[in-house]
Short mmCIF file of C-alpha atoms in Angstrom, two decimals:
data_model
loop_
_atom_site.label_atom_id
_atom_site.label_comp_id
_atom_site.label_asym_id
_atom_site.label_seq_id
_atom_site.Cartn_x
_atom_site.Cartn_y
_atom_site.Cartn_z
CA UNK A 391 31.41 -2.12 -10.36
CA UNK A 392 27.71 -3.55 -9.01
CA UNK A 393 25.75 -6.04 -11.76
CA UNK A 394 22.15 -5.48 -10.40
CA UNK A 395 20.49 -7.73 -7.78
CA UNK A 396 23.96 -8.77 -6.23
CA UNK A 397 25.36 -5.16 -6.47
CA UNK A 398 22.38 -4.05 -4.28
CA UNK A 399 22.93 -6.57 -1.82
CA UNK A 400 26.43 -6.61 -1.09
CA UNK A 401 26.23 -2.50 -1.65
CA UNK A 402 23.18 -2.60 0.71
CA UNK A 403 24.97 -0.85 3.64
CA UNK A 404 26.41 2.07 1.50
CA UNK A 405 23.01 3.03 -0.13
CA UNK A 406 21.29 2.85 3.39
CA UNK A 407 24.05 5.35 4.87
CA UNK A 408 23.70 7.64 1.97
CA UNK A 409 19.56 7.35 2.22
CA UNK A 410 20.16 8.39 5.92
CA UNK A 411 22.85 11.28 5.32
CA UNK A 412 20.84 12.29 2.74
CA UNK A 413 17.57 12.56 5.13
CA UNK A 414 19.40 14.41 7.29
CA UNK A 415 20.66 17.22 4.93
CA UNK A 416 17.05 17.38 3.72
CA UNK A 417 15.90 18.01 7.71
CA UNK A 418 18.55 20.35 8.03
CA UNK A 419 18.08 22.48 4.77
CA UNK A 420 14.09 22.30 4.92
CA UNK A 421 12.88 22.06 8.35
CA UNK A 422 13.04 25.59 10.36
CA UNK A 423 12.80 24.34 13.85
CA UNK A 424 15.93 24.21 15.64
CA UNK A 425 15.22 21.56 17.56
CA UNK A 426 14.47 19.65 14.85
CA UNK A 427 17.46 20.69 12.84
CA UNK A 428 19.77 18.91 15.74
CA UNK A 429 18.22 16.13 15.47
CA UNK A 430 18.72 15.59 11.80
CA UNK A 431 22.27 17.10 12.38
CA UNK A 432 22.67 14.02 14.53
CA UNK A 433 21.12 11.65 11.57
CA UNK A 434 23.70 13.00 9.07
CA UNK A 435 26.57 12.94 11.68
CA UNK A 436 25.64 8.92 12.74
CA UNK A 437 25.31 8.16 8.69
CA UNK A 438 29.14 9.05 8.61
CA UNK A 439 29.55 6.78 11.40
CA UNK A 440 28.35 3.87 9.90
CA UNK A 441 30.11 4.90 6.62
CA UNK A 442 33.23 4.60 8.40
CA UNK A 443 32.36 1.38 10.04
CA UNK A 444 30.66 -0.26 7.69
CA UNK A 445 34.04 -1.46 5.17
CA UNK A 446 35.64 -1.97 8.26
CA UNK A 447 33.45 -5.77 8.82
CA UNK A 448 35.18 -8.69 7.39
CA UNK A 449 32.65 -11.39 6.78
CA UNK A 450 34.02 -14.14 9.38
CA UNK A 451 36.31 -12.13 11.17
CA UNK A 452 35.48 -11.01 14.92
CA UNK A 453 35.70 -7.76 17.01
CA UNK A 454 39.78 -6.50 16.91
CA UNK A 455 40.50 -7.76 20.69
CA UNK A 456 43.27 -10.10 20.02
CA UNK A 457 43.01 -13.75 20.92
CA UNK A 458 45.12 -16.66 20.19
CA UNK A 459 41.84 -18.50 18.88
CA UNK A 460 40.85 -16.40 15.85
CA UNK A 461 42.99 -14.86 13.36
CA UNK A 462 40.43 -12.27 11.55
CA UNK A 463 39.68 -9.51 12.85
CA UNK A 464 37.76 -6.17 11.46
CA UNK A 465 39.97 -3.04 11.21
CA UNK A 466 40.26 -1.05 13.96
CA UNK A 467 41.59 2.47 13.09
CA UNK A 468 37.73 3.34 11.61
CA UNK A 469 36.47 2.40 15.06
CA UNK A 470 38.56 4.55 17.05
CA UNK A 471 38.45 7.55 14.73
CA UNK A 472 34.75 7.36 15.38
CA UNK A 473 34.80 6.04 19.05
CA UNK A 474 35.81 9.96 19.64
CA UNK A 475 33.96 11.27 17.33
CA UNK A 476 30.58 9.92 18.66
CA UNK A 477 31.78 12.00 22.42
CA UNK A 478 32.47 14.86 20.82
CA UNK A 479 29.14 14.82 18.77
CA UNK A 480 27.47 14.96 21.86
CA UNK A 481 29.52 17.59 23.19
CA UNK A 482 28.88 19.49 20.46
CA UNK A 483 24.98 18.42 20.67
CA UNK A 484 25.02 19.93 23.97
CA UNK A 485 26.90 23.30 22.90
CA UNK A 486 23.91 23.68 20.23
CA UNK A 487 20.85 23.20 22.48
CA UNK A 488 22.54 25.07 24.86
CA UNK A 489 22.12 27.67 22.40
CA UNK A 490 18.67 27.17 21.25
CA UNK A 491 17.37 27.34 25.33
CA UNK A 492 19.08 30.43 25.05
CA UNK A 493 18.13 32.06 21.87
CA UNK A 494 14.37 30.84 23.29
CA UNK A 495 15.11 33.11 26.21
CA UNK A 496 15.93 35.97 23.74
CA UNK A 497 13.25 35.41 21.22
CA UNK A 498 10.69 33.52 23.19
CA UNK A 499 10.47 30.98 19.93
CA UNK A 500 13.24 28.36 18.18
CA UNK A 501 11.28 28.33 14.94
CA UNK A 502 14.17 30.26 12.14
CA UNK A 503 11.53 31.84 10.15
CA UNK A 504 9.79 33.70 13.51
CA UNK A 505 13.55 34.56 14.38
CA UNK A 506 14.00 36.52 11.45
CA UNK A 507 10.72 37.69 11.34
CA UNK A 508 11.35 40.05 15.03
CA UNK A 509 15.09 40.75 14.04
CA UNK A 510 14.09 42.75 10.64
CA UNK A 511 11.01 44.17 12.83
CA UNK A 512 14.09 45.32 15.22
CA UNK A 513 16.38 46.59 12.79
CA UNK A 514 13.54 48.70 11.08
CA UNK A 515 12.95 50.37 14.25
CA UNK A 516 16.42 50.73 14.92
CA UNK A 517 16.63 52.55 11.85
CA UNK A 518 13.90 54.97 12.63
CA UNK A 519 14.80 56.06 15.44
CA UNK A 520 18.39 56.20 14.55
CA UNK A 521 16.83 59.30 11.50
CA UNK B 1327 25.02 -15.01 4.82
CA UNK B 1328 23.25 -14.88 8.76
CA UNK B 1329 25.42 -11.86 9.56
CA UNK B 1330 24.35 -9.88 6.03
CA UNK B 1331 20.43 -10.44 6.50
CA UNK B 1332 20.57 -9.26 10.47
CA UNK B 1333 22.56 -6.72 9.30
CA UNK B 1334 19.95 -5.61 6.43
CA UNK B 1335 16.92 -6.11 8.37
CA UNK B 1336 18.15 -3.48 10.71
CA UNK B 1337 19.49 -1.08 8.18
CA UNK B 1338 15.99 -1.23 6.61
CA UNK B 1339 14.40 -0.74 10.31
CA UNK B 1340 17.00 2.70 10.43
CA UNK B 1341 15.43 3.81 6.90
CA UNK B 1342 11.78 3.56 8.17
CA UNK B 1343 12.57 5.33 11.92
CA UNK B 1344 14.68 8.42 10.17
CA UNK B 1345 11.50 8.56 7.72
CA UNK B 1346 9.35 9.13 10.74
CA UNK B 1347 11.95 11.30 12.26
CA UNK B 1348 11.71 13.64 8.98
CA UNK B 1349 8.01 13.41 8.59
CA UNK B 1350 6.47 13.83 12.66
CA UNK B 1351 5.87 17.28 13.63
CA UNK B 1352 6.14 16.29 17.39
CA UNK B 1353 9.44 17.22 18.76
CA UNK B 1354 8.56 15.00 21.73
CA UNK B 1355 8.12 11.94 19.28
CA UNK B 1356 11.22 12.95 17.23
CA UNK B 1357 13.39 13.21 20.34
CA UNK B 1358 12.13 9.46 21.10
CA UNK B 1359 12.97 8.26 17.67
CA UNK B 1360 16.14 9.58 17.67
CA UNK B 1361 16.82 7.69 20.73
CA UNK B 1362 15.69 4.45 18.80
CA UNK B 1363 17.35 5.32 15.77
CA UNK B 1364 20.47 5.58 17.94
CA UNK B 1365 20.04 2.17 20.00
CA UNK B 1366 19.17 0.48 16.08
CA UNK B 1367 22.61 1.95 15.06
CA UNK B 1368 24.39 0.58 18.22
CA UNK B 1369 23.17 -3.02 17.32
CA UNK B 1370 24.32 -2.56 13.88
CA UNK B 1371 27.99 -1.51 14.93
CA UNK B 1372 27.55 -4.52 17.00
CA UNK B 1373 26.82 -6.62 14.49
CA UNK B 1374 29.86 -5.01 12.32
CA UNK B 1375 32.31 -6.15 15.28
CA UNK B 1376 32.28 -2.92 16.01
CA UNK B 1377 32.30 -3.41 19.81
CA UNK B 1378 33.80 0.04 21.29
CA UNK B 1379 31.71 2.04 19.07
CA UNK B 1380 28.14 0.16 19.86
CA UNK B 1381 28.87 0.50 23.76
CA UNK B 1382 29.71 4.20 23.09
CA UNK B 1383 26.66 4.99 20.62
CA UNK B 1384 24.35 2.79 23.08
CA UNK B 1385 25.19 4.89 26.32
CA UNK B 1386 25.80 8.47 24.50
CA UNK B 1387 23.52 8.65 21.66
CA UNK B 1388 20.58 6.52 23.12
CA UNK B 1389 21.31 7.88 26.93
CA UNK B 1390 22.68 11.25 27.27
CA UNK B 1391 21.51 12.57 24.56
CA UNK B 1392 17.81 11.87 24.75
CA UNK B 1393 18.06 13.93 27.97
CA UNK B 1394 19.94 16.54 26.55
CA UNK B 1395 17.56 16.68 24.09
CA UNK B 1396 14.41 16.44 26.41
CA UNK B 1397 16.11 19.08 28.80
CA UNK B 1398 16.09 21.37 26.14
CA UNK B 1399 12.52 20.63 25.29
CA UNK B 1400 11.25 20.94 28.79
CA UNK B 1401 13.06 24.74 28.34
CA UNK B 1402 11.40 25.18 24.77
CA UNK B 1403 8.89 23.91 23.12
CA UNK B 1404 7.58 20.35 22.45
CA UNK B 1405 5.56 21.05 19.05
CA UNK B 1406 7.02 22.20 15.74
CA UNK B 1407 5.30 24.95 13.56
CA UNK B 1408 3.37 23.85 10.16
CA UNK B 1409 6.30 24.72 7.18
CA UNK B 1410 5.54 27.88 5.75
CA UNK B 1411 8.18 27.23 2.37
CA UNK B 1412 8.09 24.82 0.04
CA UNK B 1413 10.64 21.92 -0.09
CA UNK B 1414 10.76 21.45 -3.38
CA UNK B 1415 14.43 22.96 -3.26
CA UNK B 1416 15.37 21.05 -0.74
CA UNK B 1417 14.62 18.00 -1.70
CA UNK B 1418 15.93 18.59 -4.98
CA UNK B 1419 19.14 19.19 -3.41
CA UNK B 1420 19.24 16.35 -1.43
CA UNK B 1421 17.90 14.04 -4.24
CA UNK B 1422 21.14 15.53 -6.39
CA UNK B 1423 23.41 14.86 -3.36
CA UNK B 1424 22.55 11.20 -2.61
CA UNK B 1425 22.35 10.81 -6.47
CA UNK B 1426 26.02 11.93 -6.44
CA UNK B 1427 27.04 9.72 -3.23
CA UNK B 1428 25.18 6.55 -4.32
CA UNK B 1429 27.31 6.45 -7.50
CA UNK B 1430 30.40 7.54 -5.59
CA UNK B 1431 29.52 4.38 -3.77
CA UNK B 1432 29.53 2.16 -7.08
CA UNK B 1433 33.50 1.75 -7.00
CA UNK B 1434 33.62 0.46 -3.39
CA UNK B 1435 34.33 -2.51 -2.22
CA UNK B 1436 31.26 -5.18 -1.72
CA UNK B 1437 30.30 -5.60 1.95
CA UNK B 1438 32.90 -7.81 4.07
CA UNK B 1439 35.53 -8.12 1.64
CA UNK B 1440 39.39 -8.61 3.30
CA UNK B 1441 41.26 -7.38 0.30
CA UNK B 1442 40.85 -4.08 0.19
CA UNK B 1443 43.49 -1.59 0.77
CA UNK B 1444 42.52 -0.41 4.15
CA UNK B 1445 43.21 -4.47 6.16
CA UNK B 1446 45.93 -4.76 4.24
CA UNK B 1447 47.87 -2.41 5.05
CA UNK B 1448 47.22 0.32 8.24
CA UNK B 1449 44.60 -2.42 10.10
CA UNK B 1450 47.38 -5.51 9.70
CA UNK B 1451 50.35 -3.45 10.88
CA UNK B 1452 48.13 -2.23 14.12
CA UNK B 1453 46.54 -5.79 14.52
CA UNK B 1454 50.41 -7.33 13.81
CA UNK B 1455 52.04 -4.70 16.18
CA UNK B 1456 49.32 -4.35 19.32
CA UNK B 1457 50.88 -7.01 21.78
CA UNK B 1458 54.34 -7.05 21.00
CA UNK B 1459 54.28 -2.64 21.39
CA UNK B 1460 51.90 -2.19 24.55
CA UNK B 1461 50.96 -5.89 25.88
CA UNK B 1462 47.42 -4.70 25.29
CA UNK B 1463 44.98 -6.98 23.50
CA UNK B 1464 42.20 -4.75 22.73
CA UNK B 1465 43.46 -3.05 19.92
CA UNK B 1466 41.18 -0.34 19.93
CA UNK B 1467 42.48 0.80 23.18
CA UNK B 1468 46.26 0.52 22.00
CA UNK B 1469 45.14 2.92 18.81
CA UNK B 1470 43.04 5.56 20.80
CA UNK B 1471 45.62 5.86 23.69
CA UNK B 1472 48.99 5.11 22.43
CA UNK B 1473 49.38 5.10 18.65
CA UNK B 1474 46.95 8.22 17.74
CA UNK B 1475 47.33 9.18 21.26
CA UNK B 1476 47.93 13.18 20.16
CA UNK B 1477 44.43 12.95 18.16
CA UNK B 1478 43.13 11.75 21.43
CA UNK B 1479 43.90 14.55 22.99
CA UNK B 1480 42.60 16.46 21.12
CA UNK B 1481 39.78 15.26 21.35
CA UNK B 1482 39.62 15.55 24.69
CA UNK B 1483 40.44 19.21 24.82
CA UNK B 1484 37.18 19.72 22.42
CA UNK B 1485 35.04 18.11 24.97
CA UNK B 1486 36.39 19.90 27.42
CA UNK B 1487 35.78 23.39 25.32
CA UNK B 1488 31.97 22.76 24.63
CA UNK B 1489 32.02 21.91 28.58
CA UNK B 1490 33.21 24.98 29.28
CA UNK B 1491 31.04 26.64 26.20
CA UNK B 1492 27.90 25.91 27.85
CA UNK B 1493 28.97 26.90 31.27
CA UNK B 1494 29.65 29.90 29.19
CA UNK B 1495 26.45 29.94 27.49
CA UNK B 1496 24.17 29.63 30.84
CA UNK B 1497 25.84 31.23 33.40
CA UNK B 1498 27.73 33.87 31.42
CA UNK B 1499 26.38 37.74 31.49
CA UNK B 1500 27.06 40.27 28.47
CA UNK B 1501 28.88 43.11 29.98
CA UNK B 1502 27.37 45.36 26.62
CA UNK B 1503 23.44 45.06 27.07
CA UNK B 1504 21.80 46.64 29.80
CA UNK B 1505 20.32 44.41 32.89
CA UNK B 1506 17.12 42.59 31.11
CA UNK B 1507 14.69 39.68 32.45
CA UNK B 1508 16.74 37.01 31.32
CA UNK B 1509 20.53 38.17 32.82
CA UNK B 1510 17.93 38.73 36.19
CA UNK B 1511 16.98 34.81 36.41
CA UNK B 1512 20.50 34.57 35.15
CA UNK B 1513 21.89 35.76 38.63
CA UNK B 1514 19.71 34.06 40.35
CA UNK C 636 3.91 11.97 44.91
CA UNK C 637 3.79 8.06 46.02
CA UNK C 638 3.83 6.87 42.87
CA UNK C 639 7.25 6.86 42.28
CA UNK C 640 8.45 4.47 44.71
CA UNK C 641 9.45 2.15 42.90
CA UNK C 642 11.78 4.29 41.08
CA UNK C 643 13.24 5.59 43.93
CA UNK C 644 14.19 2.33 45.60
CA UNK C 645 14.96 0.39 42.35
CA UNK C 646 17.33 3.50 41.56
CA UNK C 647 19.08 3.47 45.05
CA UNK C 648 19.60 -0.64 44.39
CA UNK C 649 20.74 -0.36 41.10
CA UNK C 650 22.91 3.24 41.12
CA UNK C 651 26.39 0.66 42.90
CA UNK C 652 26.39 -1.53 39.96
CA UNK C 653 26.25 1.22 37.92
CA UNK C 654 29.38 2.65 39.21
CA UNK C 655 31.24 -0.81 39.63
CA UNK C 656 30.21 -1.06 35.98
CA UNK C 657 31.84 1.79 34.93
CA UNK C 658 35.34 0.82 36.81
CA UNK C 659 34.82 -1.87 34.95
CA UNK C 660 34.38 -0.58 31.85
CA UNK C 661 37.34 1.37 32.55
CA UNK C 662 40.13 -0.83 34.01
CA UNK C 663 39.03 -3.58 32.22
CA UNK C 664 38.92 -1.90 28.49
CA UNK C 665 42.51 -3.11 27.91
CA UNK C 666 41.41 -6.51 27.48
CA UNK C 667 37.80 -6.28 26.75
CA UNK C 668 36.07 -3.58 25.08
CA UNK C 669 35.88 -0.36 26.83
CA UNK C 670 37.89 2.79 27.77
CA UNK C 671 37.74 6.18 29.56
CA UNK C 672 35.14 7.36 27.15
CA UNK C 673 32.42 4.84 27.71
CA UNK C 674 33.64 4.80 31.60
CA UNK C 675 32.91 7.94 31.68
CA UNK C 676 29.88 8.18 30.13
CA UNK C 677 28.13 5.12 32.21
CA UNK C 678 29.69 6.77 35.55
CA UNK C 679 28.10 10.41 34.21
CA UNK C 680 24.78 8.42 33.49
CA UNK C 681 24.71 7.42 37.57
CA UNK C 682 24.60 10.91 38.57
CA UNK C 683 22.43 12.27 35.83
CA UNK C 684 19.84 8.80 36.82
CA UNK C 685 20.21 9.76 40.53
CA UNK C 686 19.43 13.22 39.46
CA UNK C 687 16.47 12.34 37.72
CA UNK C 688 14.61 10.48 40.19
CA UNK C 689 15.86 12.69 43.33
CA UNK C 690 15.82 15.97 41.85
CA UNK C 691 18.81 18.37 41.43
CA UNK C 692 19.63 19.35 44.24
CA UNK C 693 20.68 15.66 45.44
CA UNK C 694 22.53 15.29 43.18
CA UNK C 695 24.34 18.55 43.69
CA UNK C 696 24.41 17.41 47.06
CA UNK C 697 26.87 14.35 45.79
CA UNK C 698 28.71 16.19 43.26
CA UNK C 699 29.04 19.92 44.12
CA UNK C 700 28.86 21.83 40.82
CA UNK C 701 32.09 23.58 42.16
CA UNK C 702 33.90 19.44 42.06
CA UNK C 703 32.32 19.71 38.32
CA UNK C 704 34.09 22.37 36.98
CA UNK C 705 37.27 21.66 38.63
CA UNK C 706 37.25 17.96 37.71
CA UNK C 707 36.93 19.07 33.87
CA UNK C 708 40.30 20.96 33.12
CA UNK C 709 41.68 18.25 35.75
CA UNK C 710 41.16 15.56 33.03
CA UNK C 711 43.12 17.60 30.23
CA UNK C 712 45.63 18.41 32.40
CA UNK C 713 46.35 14.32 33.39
CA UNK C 714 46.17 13.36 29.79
CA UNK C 715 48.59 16.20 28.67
CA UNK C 716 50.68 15.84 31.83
CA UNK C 717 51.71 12.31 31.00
CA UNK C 718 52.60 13.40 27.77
CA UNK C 719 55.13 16.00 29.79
CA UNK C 720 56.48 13.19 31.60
CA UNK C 721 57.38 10.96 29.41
CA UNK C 722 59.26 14.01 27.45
CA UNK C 723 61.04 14.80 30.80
CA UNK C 724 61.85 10.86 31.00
CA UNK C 725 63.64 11.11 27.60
CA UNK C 726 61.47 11.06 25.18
CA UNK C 727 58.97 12.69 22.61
CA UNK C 728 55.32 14.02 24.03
CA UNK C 729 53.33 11.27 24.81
CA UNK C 730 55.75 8.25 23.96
CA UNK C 731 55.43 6.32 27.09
CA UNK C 732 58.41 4.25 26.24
CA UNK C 733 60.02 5.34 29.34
CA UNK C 734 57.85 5.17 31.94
CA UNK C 735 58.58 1.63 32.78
CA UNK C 736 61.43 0.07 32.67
CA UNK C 737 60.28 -2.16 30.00
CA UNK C 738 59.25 -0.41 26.98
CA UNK C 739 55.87 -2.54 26.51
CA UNK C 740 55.34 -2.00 30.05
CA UNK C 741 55.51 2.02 29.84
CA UNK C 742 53.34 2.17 27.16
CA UNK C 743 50.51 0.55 29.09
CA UNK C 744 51.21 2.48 32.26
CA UNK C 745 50.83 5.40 29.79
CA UNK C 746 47.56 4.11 28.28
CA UNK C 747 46.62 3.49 31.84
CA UNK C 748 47.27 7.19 32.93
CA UNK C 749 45.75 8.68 29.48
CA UNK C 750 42.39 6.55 29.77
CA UNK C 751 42.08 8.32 33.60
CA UNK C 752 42.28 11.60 31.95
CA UNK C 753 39.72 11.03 29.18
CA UNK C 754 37.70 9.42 32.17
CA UNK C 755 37.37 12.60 33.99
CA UNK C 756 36.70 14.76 32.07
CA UNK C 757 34.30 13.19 30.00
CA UNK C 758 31.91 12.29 33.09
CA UNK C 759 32.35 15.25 34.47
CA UNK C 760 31.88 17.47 31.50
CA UNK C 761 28.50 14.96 30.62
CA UNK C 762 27.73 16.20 34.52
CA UNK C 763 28.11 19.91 33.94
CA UNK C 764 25.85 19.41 30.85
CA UNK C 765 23.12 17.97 32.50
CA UNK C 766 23.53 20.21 35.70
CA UNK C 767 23.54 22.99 33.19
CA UNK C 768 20.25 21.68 31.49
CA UNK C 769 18.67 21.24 34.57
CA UNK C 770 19.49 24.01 36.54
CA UNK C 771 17.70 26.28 34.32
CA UNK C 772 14.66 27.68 35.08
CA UNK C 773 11.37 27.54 32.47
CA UNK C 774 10.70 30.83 30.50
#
């Protein structure tokens, strides 16, 4: 448990990585560009990043590349997991604006709202001409 | 103490660029800041002796993706339409999630403690066990290649789907819909 | 057009060390942070720079989008063949015990070997991406 001023400080890290997943949610949820929305995808996805890294610091210990002069070292399993994670984030960055350049070929716009706007315009004239 | 105030002053500096990443309307700008939001986050893993992981964040996150990203711009557009809804339920959603995370954060550990659960017991056996195993000292290496070396894999094989995905994506024609503008260029 | 001259010849001096950076990076992340993915990131981030300031088709010229999209699956196919031989060699999929004759010793061969596959096809699938980008034509 935190005890006020100290708590903050030595919890500093955690309430910064929840103020940026949090940001990115909010981008995600409210915003209707799609642009935009991979972008704050990528906020949320580096706030897990640094939730994984950040317990992983020992205060005077040293990067985990063994060395007969130090004896502390951070943990290293956190980094890997997210060593491949951070790749594949940007694979999968690329697989999504891959599909916005596309669905701005289709649509000629990557704003949702607009999207919507021309595929209920479709389907009503599907529908007419379909009775 | 030095190591805690670096590390806050460029926390706080992540805080103020994702506000301006949330509040400009400038895709252009937004694509820039996420490029400095990246680089900010590479110094902090630095900082948290995270060495890998700040080489990897500084080259992918601050280099290939800003031109992914600014590829994709070029192709769209670089300005992002005035909201038409209100956020009010947004932000009241996010406001109840990081109210919920924050005090899911209240039972861990302080910053740079050694005594938690996760050195003591995974972290020292890899640390103890590196050398002695696979004569290599960096034991990130030894963990990504050797000890999780299936999870590796399979990590590579996702990289190597979205490769193929976008191939997919931009050179790929729909055998369904009729020849249109788009599968034209598409041959091209 | 002249004004990029600078660029150009600054790129053309800097795109070796770029390359020798990312060996580096690679052969050298044993004992010093690094690995096949940064390796292959910095070595993807030469082409994509040379593509940038020479245009496309350059670069295409270099690395021939067919190379690309062989080089990809060819990366996968290292890492998970290494795992095959070490199961024909006696043991379980990707225990590299026995691909030395001392067990340490196999298991960095094996790391080695596994860090060449991640290598390729991460550069060459951050390639195809940007080829794939930049190939495309404005709507």
């Amino acid at each position: 448990m935190i005890a006020g001023m100290e708590g903050l400080l030595t919890h500093y890290t955690y309430i910064v990585t929840i103020f940026l997943m949090v940001s990115g949610l909010f981008v995600v949820i409210a915003r209707g560009n799609m642009v935009k929305k991979l972008v704050g995808l990528g906020c949320f996805q580096t706030s897990v990043y640094l939730l994984y890294i950040g317990p992983a610091k020992i205060l005077g210990g040293t990067a985990p590349i063994l060395a007969p002069e130090y004896s502390v070292y951070s943990n290293p399993l956190p980094h890997v997991l997210i060593l491949t994670a951070i790749v594949v984030g940007v694979a999968t960055l690329a697989l999504g604006l891959a599909l916005t350049v596309r669905i701005n070929e289709a649509y000629g716009t990557i704003e949702e709202d607009e999207i919507f706007a021309r595929d209920m315009v479709e389907h009503a004239n599907s529908e007419e001409s379909a009775s | 103490m030095v190591i805690t105030l670096i590390n806050g002053v460029l926390l706080t500096l992540m805080a103020v660029v994702t506000i301006g990443i949330v509040r400009v309307r400038n895709l252009f700008a937004v694509v820039i800041l996420g490029s400095i939001y990246s680089f900010l986050m590479a110094s902090i893993f630095m900082v948290m002796d995270a060495v890998d992981v700040a080489m990897t964040e500084a080259s992918v996150g601050a280099g290939i993706s800003t031109v992914l990203m600014l590829a994709a711009l070029y192709l769209t557009k670089t300005e992002e339409a005035p909201p038409v809804h209100s956020v009010a339920l947004p932000l009241f959603v996010a406001l109840v999630t990081g109210a919920a995370l924050i005090y899911g954060t209240l039972d861990l550990p302080p910053f740079g403690t050694a005594d938690t659960v996760m050195h003591t017991h995974l972290g020292a056996k890899f640390l103890a066990d590196s050398i002695p195993d696979t004569t290599v000292p960096n034991v990130v290496t030894s963990i990504l290649a050797d000890y999780r070396g299936f999870d590796t894999l399979g990590e590579t094989t996702v990289i190597f789907t979205a490769g193929i995905g976008v191939l997919m994506i931009f050179k790929g024609r729909s055998k369904r819909r009729p020849e249109t503008e788009s599968n034209k260029s598409d041959a091209a | 057009m002249k004004l990029d001259l600078i660029l150009r010849v600054m790129t053309k001096f800097i795109l070796p060390y770029i390359l020798v950076f990312a060996l580096y990076v690679q052969f050298h992340g044993d004992f010093g942070p690094g690995g096949g993915f940064q390796a292959g990131v910095i070595a993807a981030c030469m082409i994509i720079l040379y593509g940038l300031i020479f245009g496309l088709p350059a670069a295409q010229a270099i690395v021939p989008q067919g190379l690309v999209e062989f080089l990809i699956p060819l990366g996968v196919l290292i890492y998970a063949g290494t795992g095959v031989v070490g199961m024909l060699l006696g043991g379980n999929y990707l225990e590299y015990t026995y691909l030395a004759h001392e067990p340490s010793h196999g298991h960095h061969l094996g790391i080695l070997f596994v860090e060449l596959g991640v290598l390729i096809t991460v550069a060459s699938t951050m390639v195809a991406f940007f080829f794939a980008f930049a190939g495309r034509k404005r709507t």
